[in-house]
Tab-separated table of C-alpha atoms in Angstrom:
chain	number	residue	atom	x	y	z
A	1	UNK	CA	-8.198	17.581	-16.799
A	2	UNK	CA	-10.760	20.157	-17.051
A	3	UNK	CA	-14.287	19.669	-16.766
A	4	UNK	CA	-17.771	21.961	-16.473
A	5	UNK	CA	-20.901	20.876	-16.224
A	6	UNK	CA	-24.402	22.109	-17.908
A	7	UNK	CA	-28.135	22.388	-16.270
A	8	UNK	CA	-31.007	21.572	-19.293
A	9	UNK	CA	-34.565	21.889	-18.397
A	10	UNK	CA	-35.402	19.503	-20.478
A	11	UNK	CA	-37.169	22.079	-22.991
A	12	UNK	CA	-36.642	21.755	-26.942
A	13	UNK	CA	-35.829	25.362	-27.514
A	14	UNK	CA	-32.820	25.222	-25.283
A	15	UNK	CA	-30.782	22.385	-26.548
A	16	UNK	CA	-29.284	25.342	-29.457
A	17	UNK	CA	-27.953	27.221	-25.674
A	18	UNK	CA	-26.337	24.221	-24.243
A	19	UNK	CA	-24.673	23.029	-27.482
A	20	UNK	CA	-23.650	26.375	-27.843
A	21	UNK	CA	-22.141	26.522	-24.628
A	22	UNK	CA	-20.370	23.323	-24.471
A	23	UNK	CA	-18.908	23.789	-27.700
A	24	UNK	CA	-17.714	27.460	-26.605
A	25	UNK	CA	-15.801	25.517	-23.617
A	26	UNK	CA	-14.499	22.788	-25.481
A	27	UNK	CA	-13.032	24.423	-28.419
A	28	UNK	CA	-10.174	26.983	-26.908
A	29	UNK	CA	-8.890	23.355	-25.016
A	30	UNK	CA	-8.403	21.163	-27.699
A	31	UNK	CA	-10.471	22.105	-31.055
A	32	UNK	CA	-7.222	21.686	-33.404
A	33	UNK	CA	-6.624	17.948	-31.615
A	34	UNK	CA	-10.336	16.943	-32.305
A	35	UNK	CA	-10.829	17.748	-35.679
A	36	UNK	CA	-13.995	19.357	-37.350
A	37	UNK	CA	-15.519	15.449	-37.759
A	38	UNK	CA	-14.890	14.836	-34.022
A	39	UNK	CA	-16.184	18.089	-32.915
A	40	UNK	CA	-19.376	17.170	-35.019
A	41	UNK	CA	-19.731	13.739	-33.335
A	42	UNK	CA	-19.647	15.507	-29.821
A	43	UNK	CA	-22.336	17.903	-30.928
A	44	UNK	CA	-24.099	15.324	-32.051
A	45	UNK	CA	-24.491	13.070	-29.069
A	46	UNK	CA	-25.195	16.423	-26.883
A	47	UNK	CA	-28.050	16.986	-29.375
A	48	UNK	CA	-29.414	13.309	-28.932
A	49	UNK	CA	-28.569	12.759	-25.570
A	50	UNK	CA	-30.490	16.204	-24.871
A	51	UNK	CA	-33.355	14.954	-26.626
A	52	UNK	CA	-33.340	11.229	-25.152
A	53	UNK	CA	-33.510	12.919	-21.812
A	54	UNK	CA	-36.517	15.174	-23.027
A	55	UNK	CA	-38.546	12.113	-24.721
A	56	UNK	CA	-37.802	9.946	-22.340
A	57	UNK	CA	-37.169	10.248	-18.633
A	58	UNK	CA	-40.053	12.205	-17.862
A	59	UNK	CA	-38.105	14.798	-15.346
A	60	UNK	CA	-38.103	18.232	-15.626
A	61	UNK	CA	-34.325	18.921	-16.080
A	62	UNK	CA	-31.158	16.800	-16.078
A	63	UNK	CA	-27.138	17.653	-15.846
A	64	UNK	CA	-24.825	17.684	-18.577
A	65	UNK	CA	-21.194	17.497	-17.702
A	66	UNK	CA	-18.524	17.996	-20.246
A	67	UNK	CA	-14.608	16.552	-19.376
A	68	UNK	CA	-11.689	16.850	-21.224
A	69	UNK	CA	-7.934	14.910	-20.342
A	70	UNK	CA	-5.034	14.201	-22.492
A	71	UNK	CA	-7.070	11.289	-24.466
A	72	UNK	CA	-9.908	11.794	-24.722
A	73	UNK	CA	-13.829	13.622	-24.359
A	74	UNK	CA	-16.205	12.634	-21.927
A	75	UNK	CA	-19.952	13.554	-21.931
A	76	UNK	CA	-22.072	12.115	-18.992
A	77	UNK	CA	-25.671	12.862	-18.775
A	78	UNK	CA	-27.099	12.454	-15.201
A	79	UNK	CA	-30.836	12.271	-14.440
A	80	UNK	CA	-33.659	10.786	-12.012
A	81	UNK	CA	-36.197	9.466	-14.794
A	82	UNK	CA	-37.546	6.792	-15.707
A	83	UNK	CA	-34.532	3.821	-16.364
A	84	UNK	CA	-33.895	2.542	-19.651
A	85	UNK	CA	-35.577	-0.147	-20.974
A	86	UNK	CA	-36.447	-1.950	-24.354
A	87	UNK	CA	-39.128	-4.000	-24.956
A	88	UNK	CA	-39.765	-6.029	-21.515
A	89	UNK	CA	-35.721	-7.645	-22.418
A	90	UNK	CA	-34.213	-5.130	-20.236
A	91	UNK	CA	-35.188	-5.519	-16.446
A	92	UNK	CA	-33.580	-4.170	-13.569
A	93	UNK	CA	-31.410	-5.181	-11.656
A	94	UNK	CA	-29.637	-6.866	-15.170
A	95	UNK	CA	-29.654	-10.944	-14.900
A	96	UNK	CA	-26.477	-12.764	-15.273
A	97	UNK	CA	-27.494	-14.588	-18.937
A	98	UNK	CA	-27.637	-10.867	-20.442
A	99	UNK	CA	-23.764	-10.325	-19.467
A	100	UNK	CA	-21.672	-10.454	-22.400
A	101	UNK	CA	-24.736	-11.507	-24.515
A	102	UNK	CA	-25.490	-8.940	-27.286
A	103	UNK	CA	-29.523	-7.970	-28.238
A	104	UNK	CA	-30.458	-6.175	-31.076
A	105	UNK	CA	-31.862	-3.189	-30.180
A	106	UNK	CA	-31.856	-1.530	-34.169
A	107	UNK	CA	-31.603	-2.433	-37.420
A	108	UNK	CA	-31.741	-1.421	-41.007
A	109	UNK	CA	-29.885	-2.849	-44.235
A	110	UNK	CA	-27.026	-0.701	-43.158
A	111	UNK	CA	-26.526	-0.495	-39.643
A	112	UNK	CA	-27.324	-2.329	-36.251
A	113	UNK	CA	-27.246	-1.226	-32.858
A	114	UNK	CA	-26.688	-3.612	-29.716
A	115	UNK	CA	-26.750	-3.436	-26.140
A	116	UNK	CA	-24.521	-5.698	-23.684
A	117	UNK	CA	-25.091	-5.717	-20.126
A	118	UNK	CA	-21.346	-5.056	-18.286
A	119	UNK	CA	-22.523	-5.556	-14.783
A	120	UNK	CA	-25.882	-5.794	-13.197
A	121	UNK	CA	-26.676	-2.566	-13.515
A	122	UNK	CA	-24.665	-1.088	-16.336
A	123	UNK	CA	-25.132	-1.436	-20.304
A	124	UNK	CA	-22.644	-0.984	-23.410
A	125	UNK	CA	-23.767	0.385	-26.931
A	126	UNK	CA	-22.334	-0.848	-30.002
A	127	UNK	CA	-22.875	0.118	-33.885
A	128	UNK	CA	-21.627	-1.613	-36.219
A	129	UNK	CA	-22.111	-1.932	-40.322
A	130	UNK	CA	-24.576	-4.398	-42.109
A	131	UNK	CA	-23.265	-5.397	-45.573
A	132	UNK	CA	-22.983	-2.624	-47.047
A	133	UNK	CA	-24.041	-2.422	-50.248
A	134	UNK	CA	-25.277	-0.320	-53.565
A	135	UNK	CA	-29.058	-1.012	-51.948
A	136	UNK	CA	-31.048	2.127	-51.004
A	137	UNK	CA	-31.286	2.859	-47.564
A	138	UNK	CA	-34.281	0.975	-45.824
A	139	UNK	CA	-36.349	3.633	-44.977
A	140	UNK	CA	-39.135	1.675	-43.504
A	141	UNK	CA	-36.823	0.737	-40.813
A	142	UNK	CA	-35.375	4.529	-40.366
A	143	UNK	CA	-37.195	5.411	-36.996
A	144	UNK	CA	-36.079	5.236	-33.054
A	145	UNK	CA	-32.626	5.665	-34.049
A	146	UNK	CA	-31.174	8.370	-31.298
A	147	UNK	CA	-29.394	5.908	-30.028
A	148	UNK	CA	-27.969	4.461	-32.593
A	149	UNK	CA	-26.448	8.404	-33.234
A	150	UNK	CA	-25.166	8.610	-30.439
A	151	UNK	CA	-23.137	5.354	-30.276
A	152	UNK	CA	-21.906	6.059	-33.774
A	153	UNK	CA	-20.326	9.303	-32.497
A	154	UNK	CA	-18.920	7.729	-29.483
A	155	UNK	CA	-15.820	5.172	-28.910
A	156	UNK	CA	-17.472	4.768	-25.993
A	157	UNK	CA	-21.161	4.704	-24.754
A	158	UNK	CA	-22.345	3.462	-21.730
A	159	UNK	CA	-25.931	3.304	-19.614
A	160	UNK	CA	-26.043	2.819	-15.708
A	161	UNK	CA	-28.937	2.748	-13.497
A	162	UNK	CA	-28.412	2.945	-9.336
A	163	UNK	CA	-31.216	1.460	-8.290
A	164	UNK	CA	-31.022	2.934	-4.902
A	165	UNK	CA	-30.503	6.343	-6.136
A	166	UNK	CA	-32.607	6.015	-8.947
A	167	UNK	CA	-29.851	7.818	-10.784
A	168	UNK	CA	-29.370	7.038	-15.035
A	169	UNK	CA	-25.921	7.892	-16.226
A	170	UNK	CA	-25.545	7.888	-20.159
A	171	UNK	CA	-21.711	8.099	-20.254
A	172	UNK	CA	-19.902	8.793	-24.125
A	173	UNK	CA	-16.505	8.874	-24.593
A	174	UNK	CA	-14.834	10.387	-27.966
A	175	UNK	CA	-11.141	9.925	-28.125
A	176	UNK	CA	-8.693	12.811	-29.223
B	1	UNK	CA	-42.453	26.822	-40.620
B	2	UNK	CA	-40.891	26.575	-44.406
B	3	UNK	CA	-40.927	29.152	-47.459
B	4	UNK	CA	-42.218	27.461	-50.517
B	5	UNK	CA	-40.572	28.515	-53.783
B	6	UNK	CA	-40.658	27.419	-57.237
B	7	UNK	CA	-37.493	27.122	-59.265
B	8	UNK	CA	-37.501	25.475	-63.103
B	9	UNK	CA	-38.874	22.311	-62.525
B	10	UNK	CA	-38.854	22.074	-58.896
B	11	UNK	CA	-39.506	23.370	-55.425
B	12	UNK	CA	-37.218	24.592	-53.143
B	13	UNK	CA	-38.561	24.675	-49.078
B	14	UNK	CA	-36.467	26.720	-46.707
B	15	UNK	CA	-36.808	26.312	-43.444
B	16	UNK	CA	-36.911	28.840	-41.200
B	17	UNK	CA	-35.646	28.087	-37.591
B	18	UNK	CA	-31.877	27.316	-36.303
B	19	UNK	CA	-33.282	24.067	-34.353
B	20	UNK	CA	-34.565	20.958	-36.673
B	21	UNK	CA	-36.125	18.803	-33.673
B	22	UNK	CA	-39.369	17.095	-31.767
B	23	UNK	CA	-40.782	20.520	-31.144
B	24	UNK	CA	-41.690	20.937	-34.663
B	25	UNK	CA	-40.764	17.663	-36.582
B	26	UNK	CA	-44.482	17.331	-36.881
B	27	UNK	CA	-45.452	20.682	-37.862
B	28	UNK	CA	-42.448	20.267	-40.748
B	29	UNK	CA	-43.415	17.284	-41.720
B	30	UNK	CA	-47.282	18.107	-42.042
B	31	UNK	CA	-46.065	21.749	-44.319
B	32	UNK	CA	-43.721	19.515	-46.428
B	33	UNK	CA	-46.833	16.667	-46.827
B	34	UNK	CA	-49.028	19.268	-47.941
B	35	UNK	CA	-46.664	20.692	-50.535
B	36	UNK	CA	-46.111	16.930	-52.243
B	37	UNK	CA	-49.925	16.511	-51.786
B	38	UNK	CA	-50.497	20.035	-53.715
B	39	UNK	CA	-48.594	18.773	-56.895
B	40	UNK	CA	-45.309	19.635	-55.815
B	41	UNK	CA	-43.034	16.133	-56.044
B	42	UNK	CA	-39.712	17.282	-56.673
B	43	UNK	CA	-38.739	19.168	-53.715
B	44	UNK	CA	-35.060	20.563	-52.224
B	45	UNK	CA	-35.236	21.190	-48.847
B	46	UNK	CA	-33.156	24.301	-47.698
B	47	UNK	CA	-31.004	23.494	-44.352
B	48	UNK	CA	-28.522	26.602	-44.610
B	49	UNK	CA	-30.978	27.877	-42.001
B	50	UNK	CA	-30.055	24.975	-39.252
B	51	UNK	CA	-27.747	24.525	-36.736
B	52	UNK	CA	-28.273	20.781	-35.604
B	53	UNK	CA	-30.952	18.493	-36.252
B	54	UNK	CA	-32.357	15.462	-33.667
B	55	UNK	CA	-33.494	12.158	-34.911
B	56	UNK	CA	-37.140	12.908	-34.489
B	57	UNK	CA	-36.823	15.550	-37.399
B	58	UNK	CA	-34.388	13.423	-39.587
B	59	UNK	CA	-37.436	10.628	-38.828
B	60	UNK	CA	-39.972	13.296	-39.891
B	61	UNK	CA	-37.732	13.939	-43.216
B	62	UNK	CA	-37.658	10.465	-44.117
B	63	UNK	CA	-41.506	10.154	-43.778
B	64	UNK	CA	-41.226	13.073	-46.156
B	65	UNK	CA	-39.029	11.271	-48.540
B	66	UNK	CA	-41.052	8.426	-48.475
B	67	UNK	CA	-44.187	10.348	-49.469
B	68	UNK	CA	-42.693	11.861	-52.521
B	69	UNK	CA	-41.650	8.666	-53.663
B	70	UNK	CA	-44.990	7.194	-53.486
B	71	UNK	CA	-46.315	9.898	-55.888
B	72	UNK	CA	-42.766	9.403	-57.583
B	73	UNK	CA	-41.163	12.615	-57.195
B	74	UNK	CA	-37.886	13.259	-54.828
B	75	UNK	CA	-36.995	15.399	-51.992
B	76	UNK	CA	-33.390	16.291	-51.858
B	77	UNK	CA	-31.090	18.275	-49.261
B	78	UNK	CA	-29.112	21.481	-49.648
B	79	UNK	CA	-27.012	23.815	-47.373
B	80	UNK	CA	-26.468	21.363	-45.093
B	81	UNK	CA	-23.725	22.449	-42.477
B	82	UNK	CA	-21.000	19.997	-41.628
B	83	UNK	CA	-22.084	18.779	-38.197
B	84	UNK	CA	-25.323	17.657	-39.759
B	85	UNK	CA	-23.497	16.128	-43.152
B	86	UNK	CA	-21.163	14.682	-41.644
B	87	UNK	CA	-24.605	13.621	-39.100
B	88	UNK	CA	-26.175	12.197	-42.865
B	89	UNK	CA	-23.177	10.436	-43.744
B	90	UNK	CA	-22.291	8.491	-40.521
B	91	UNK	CA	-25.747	7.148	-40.530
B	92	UNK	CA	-25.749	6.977	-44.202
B	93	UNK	CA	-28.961	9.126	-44.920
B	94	UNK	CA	-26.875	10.154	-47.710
B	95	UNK	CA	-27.874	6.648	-49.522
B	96	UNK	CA	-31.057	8.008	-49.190
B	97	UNK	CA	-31.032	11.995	-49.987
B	98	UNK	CA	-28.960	13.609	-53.030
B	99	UNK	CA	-27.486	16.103	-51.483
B	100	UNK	CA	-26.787	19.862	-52.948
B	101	UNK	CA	-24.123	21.994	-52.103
B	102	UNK	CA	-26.137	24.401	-54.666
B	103	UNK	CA	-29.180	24.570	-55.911
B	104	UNK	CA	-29.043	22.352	-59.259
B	105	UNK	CA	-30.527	23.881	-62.881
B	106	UNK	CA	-33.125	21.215	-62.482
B	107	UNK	CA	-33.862	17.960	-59.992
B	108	UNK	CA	-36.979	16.322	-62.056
B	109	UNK	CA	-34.746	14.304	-64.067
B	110	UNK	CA	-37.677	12.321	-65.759
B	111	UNK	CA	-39.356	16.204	-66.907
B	112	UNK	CA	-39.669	16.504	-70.329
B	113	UNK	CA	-39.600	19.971	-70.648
């Protein structure tokens, strides 16, 4: 396993650096196992992740760290903002009826996103298709969707807020 | 932050910065309004330019889309890298775009002339 984390100051015009970077460290390692879709998907959740932490936790830098082992990718974004939250459902610490209970956090004609609590304090993302269709996309619907990127690139993506810490980990996991 | 061209019967907007993202979504999206709004309606936007794009700017684009088709014309894609098509396709924007891998001979397919 070899692993290397990456300090953004939560500014737009440095998201190109760190993408740059991680990519330069993942691809000697394991570029030909990935594939050029995978490697995509991982830049694509850096890119969103990156840009969830600068729209929304309202500090003025958070850690990237970058892992890879014999399976798989992990990217874990640590920070000190403001937790996640949607629309007054989400409340901290999580109450028991939300475990294993699904809520809609997105959707168009093509796509949903949902959140599940896992524990009191942790959340699970998960994308999945709407009937798909020969429709147009809904574009009137086609806004707030970062996170819906980001769990479409993952196999894996996770949310945990340490209340006592006040520390939010976005964990994504992309398989080799 | 674009470079407006005309081609047959359409415009082609290249943008001009490796980062498509909330620091100028807005400013993009205001440029590309005013082109439509100047008589423009069939436009290609030039990506070959771009490294990644966030959602904020794909959100801009579709506003962009969206106020073409109100004064029926299009707005299209081209040069798209594959990070950000295969970004298009796994979130199927690519229902919504036609996408160009070159620039077409023309993209107003209801022109007469």
């Amino acid at each position: 396993m070899i692993k290397k984390a990456f300090f953004f100051n939560n500014e737009e015009g440095d998201i190109l650096y760190v993408l740059r970077e991680l990519t330069a460290f993942i691809s000697p390692h394991c570029v030909e196992r990935l594939g050029s879709s995978k490697l995509s998907n991982i830049k694509n959740i850096v890119v969103e992740t990156l840009t969830n932490s600068i729209k929304h936790s309202g500090v003025k830098y958070c850690t990237l760290s970058c892992e890879i082992t014999n399976d798989c990718i992990n990217i874990v974004k640590t920070e000190t903002g403001a937790p996640f939250i949607h629309s007054g459902i989400l409340r901290w610490p999580l109450s028991d009826n939300l475990l294993s209970e699904r809520v809609l956090l997105y959707k168009n004609n093509m796509q949903q996103l949902f959140v599940e609590a896992i524990s009191s304090n942790s959340l699970a993302f998960f994308a999945d298709d709407s009937d798909i269709s020969d429709q147009p996309l809904e574009l009137e619907a086609f806004r707030n969707f970062g996170l819906l990127i980001i769990a479409r690139c993952s196999d894996s993506f996770t949310y945990t807020y340490d209340e006592l810490t006040g520390i939010n980990t976005f964990s994504m996991r992309v398989d080799l | 932050m674009i470079d407006i061209k005309d081609i047959n019967d359409y415009t082609v907007t290249t943008i001009n910065s490796a980062q498509a993202n909330l620091k100028n979504a807005e400013e993009f999206k205001q440029e590309m309004i005013e082109v439509i709004d100047s008589g423009k309606h069939f436009v290609i936007i030039d990506f070959t330019n771009v490294e990644y794009v966030d959602s904020t700017f794909l959100s801009a684009l579709v506003t962009v889309l969206k106020h073409a088709m109100k004064e029926k014309g299009d707005v299209a894609v081209y040069g798209l890298n594959a990070d950000i098509s295969n970004l298009f396709s796994l979130i199927r924007l690519d229902k919504a775009f036609k996408i160009f891998n070159s620039l077409p001979e023309r993209f107003n397919s209801g022109s007469t002339d």
